[in-house]
mmCIF file of C-alpha atoms in Angstrom:
data_model
loop_
_atom_site.group_PDB
_atom_site.id
_atom_site.type_symbol
_atom_site.label_atom_id
_atom_site.label_comp_id
_atom_site.label_asym_id
_atom_site.label_seq_id
_atom_site.Cartn_x
_atom_site.Cartn_y
_atom_site.Cartn_z
ATOM 1 C CA MET A 1 -47.608 24.743 2.945
ATOM 2 C CA ASN A 2 -44.838 25.868 5.328
ATOM 3 C CA GLY A 3 -47.020 24.930 8.309
ATOM 4 C CA PHE A 4 -47.411 21.418 6.907
ATOM 5 C CA ARG A 5 -43.635 21.019 6.448
ATOM 6 C CA THR A 6 -42.957 22.229 9.969
ATOM 7 C CA THR A 7 -45.614 19.946 11.437
ATOM 8 C CA GLY A 8 -44.300 17.015 9.361
ATOM 9 C CA LEU A 9 -40.769 17.718 10.523
ATOM 10 C CA TYR A 10 -41.892 17.710 14.165
ATOM 11 C CA ALA A 11 -43.766 14.443 13.576
ATOM 12 C CA ILE A 12 -40.677 12.830 12.074
ATOM 13 C CA ILE A 13 -38.502 14.073 14.951
ATOM 14 C CA GLY A 14 -41.060 12.732 17.434
ATOM 15 C CA VAL A 15 -41.190 9.309 15.787
ATOM 16 C CA LEU A 16 -37.394 9.119 15.649
ATOM 17 C CA SER A 17 -37.164 10.130 19.320
ATOM 18 C CA LEU A 18 -39.628 7.418 20.327
ATOM 19 C CA ALA A 19 -37.739 4.851 18.252
ATOM 20 C CA ALA A 20 -34.432 5.872 19.857
ATOM 21 C CA MET A 21 -35.927 5.580 23.363
ATOM 22 C CA PHE A 22 -37.387 2.162 22.500
ATOM 23 C CA ILE A 23 -34.040 0.899 21.170
ATOM 24 C CA ALA A 24 -32.151 2.299 24.168
ATOM 25 C CA GLY A 25 -34.620 0.667 26.539
ATOM 26 C CA CYS A 26 -34.296 -2.713 24.832
ATOM 27 C CA SER A 27 -30.517 -2.639 24.733
ATOM 28 C CA GLY A 28 -30.244 -1.918 28.459
ATOM 29 C CA ALA A 29 -32.572 -4.725 29.501
ATOM 30 C CA ASN A 30 -29.720 -7.253 29.751
ATOM 31 C CA ARG A 31 -27.099 -4.903 31.135
ATOM 32 C CA GLY A 32 -25.225 -6.226 34.149
ATOM 33 C CA GLY A 33 -22.356 -4.580 35.951
ATOM 34 C CA LEU A 34 -19.339 -4.737 38.229
ATOM 35 C CA ARG A 35 -19.223 -4.010 41.970
ATOM 36 C CA ASN A 36 -15.701 -3.515 43.344
ATOM 37 C CA SER A 37 -14.649 -5.951 46.062
ATOM 38 C CA ARG A 38 -11.371 -6.285 47.961
ATOM 39 C CA GLU A 39 -12.477 -9.806 48.890
ATOM 40 C CA VAL A 40 -12.599 -10.820 45.221
ATOM 41 C CA GLY A 41 -9.186 -9.233 44.596
ATOM 42 C CA ARG A 42 -7.684 -11.161 47.526
ATOM 43 C CA ALA A 43 -9.296 -14.397 46.316
ATOM 44 C CA PHE A 44 -7.584 -14.071 42.924
ATOM 45 C CA GLU A 45 -4.265 -13.023 44.473
ATOM 46 C CA THR A 46 -4.253 -16.164 46.663
ATOM 47 C CA PHE A 47 -5.517 -18.366 43.784
ATOM 48 C CA HIS A 48 -8.670 -19.186 45.727
ATOM 49 C CA VAL A 49 -11.242 -20.716 43.398
ATOM 50 C CA TYR A 50 -14.942 -20.960 44.068
ATOM 51 C CA PRO A 51 -16.830 -24.217 43.588
ATOM 52 C CA ASN A 52 -19.299 -24.376 40.686
ATOM 53 C CA HIS A 53 -17.398 -21.653 38.811
ATOM 54 C CA ARG A 54 -15.689 -21.748 35.423
ATOM 55 C CA TYR A 55 -12.782 -19.393 34.687
ATOM 56 C CA TRP A 56 -11.614 -17.483 31.588
ATOM 57 C CA TYR A 57 -8.796 -15.045 30.802
ATOM 58 C CA TYR A 58 -8.873 -12.166 28.306
ATOM 59 C CA ASN A 59 -6.378 -12.099 25.403
ATOM 60 C CA GLN A 60 -3.346 -14.390 25.273
ATOM 61 C CA GLU A 61 -1.847 -16.581 27.990
ATOM 62 C CA ASN A 62 1.401 -14.574 27.979
ATOM 63 C CA ASN A 63 -0.398 -11.216 27.782
ATOM 64 C CA PRO A 64 -3.718 -11.444 29.671
ATOM 65 C CA PHE A 65 -5.702 -8.375 30.697
ATOM 66 C CA ALA A 66 -8.429 -9.913 32.842
ATOM 67 C CA VAL A 67 -9.493 -13.110 34.576
ATOM 68 C CA VAL A 68 -13.119 -13.932 35.379
ATOM 69 C CA GLY A 69 -14.945 -16.679 37.188
ATOM 70 C CA LEU A 70 -18.614 -17.336 36.383
ATOM 71 C CA GLN A 71 -21.099 -19.504 38.250
ATOM 72 C CA ASP A 72 -22.507 -22.437 36.318
ATOM 73 C CA PRO A 73 -24.457 -22.300 34.005
ATOM 74 C CA TYR A 74 -23.143 -18.847 32.955
ATOM 75 C CA ARG A 75 -20.434 -18.857 30.294
ATOM 76 C CA ILE A 76 -18.499 -16.704 27.823
ATOM 77 C CA GLU A 77 -18.611 -17.383 24.087
ATOM 78 C CA ASP A 78 -16.064 -14.935 22.678
ATOM 79 C CA ILE A 79 -12.809 -15.695 20.836
ATOM 80 C CA ASN A 80 -10.935 -13.114 22.937
ATOM 81 C CA TRP A 81 -11.687 -15.121 26.109
ATOM 82 C CA LYS A 82 -10.056 -18.505 26.750
ATOM 83 C CA GLU A 83 -11.337 -20.938 29.350
ATOM 84 C CA VAL A 84 -8.718 -22.022 31.895
ATOM 85 C CA ASP A 85 -8.619 -24.756 34.525
ATOM 86 C CA PRO A 86 -8.496 -22.918 37.884
ATOM 87 C CA ASN A 87 -6.319 -25.694 39.366
ATOM 88 C CA SER A 88 -3.629 -25.353 36.687
ATOM 89 C CA LYS A 89 -0.297 -23.553 36.491
ATOM 90 C CA THR A 90 -1.752 -21.578 33.567
ATOM 91 C CA PHE A 91 -4.379 -20.094 35.904
ATOM 92 C CA GLU A 92 -1.680 -19.024 38.381
ATOM 93 C CA LYS A 93 0.348 -17.579 35.508
ATOM 94 C CA VAL A 94 -2.442 -15.462 34.010
ATOM 95 C CA VAL A 95 -3.597 -14.189 37.419
ATOM 96 C CA GLY A 96 -0.001 -13.252 38.256
ATOM 97 C CA LEU A 97 0.457 -11.420 34.952
ATOM 98 C CA VAL A 98 -2.842 -9.531 35.312
ATOM 99 C CA GLN A 99 -1.797 -8.518 38.836
ATOM 100 C CA SER A 100 1.797 -7.564 37.996
ATOM 101 C CA PHE A 101 1.211 -5.741 34.720
ATOM 102 C CA PRO A 102 -1.848 -3.470 34.859
ATOM 103 C CA VAL A 103 -2.570 -1.278 31.859
ATOM 104 C CA GLN A 104 -0.691 1.993 31.937
ATOM 105 C CA GLY A 105 -2.149 4.505 34.421
ATOM 106 C CA SER A 106 -4.376 1.949 36.145
ATOM 107 C CA PHE A 107 -4.292 -0.701 38.873
ATOM 108 C CA THR A 108 -5.600 -4.241 39.153
ATOM 109 C CA TYR A 109 -8.787 -4.707 41.179
ATOM 110 C CA GLY A 110 -11.388 -7.340 41.969
ATOM 111 C CA ALA A 111 -15.128 -7.005 41.502
ATOM 112 C CA TYR A 112 -18.302 -9.036 41.550
ATOM 113 C CA ILE A 113 -19.964 -9.550 38.172
ATOM 114 C CA LEU A 114 -23.680 -8.766 38.453
ATOM 115 C CA ASP A 115 -26.618 -9.739 36.270
ATOM 116 C CA PRO A 116 -29.303 -7.166 35.285
ATOM 117 C CA GLN A 117 -31.126 -7.776 38.599
ATOM 118 C CA ALA A 118 -27.876 -7.002 40.512
ATOM 119 C CA GLN A 119 -27.459 -10.658 41.526
ATOM 120 C CA GLN A 120 -23.874 -11.879 41.800
ATOM 121 C CA ILE A 121 -23.012 -14.325 39.001
ATOM 122 C CA GLY A 122 -19.209 -14.194 39.023
ATOM 123 C CA MET A 123 -15.941 -12.429 39.774
ATOM 124 C CA TRP A 124 -13.734 -10.028 37.792
ATOM 125 C CA TYR A 125 -9.984 -9.385 38.190
ATOM 126 C CA SER A 126 -8.375 -6.788 35.927
ATOM 127 C CA SER A 127 -7.094 -3.248 35.521
ATOM 128 C CA LEU A 128 -9.644 -2.626 32.745
ATOM 129 C CA ASN A 129 -13.214 -1.421 33.108
ATOM 130 C CA ALA A 130 -15.903 -3.440 31.390
ATOM 131 C CA GLY A 131 -19.494 -3.436 30.255
ATOM 132 C CA ILE A 132 -21.421 -6.585 31.168
ATOM 133 C CA ASN A 133 -24.340 -7.944 29.151
ATOM 134 C CA VAL A 134 -26.118 -11.132 30.286
ATOM 135 C CA ASN A 135 -28.539 -13.095 28.114
ATOM 136 C CA PRO A 136 -31.013 -14.520 30.648
ATOM 137 C CA GLU A 137 -32.212 -17.269 28.299
ATOM 138 C CA THR A 138 -28.859 -18.683 27.155
ATOM 139 C CA ARG A 139 -26.826 -17.583 30.216
ATOM 140 C CA VAL A 140 -24.136 -16.230 27.887
ATOM 141 C CA VAL A 141 -22.190 -13.323 29.383
ATOM 142 C CA ALA A 142 -20.726 -10.751 26.987
ATOM 143 C CA ILE A 143 -17.949 -8.626 28.468
ATOM 144 C CA ASN A 144 -17.053 -5.481 26.548
ATOM 145 C CA ALA A 145 -13.626 -4.221 27.540
ATOM 146 C CA ALA A 146 -10.853 -2.257 25.882
ATOM 147 C CA MET A 147 -8.518 -4.173 23.603
ATOM 148 C CA PRO A 148 -5.150 -2.652 24.549
ATOM 149 C CA TRP A 149 -3.211 -5.085 22.370
ATOM 150 C CA VAL A 150 -4.659 -3.437 19.239
ATOM 151 C CA ASP A 151 -4.707 0.151 20.514
ATOM 152 C CA ASP A 152 -1.807 2.242 19.303
ATOM 153 C CA ASN A 153 -2.397 5.205 21.618
ATOM 154 C CA GLY A 154 0.056 4.648 24.411
ATOM 155 C CA TRP A 155 -1.055 1.421 26.087
ATOM 156 C CA TYR A 156 2.442 0.039 25.618
ATOM 157 C CA GLY A 157 4.373 3.268 25.757
ATOM 158 C CA THR A 158 6.023 4.730 22.707
ATOM 159 C CA GLY A 159 7.629 1.514 21.492
ATOM 160 C CA VAL A 160 10.650 0.972 19.316
ATOM 161 C CA GLY A 161 10.408 0.706 15.546
ATOM 162 C CA VAL A 162 12.713 -0.575 12.859
ATOM 163 C CA GLY A 163 11.814 -0.211 9.205
ATOM 164 C CA ILE A 164 13.329 -0.875 5.805
ATOM 165 C CA GLY A 165 11.989 0.499 2.564
ATOM 166 C CA THR A 166 11.007 3.653 0.766
ATOM 167 C CA GLY A 167 7.795 5.246 -0.336
ATOM 168 C CA GLY A 168 5.726 3.555 2.357
ATOM 169 C CA SER A 169 6.643 0.026 1.338
ATOM 170 C CA GLY A 170 8.968 -2.225 3.235
ATOM 171 C CA VAL A 171 9.241 -4.460 6.260
ATOM 172 C CA GLY A 172 9.013 -3.309 9.849
ATOM 173 C CA ILE A 173 8.630 -4.451 13.387
ATOM 174 C CA ARG A 174 7.346 -2.674 16.464
ATOM 175 C CA ILE A 175 8.167 -3.731 19.969
ATOM 176 C CA GLY A 176 6.378 -1.937 22.775
ATOM 177 C CA PHE A 177 7.738 -1.154 26.217
#
């Protein structure tokens, strides 16, 4: 009976291992990437826009963390990314803020956005790192990056807090520096 349990346990472990490898293989099939490029960084810094590209910024207009340009027909469908006209003052503003205010301990850089076949499909400008996932059928690009505006572990420094109340209740405000 013990031999059967041991053999059954090994069979279960084997099946689970195969399932994990299958899932990992499927999830990586659409994985793109970034390839650093000084040329891309300079293009953003001089507000050079590429024809047949649409542009988005990450987070809010007054607190952006990244700007990307994607070749048509690629696009982003994520509420954290807002499309911006590359010939507008808003575009200049968000690029300038991304350049001037990198996340703590980092620097702003440019990179090419690559599809799973390592073909260039766009440009990246940020101080964040990102994971790129491209759906080849819909041409939707998913960019997974940190969300420093919700992280409370030092992205904005220690901050200043003011609170009123006792026993954990009350009103407070936190301003980060």
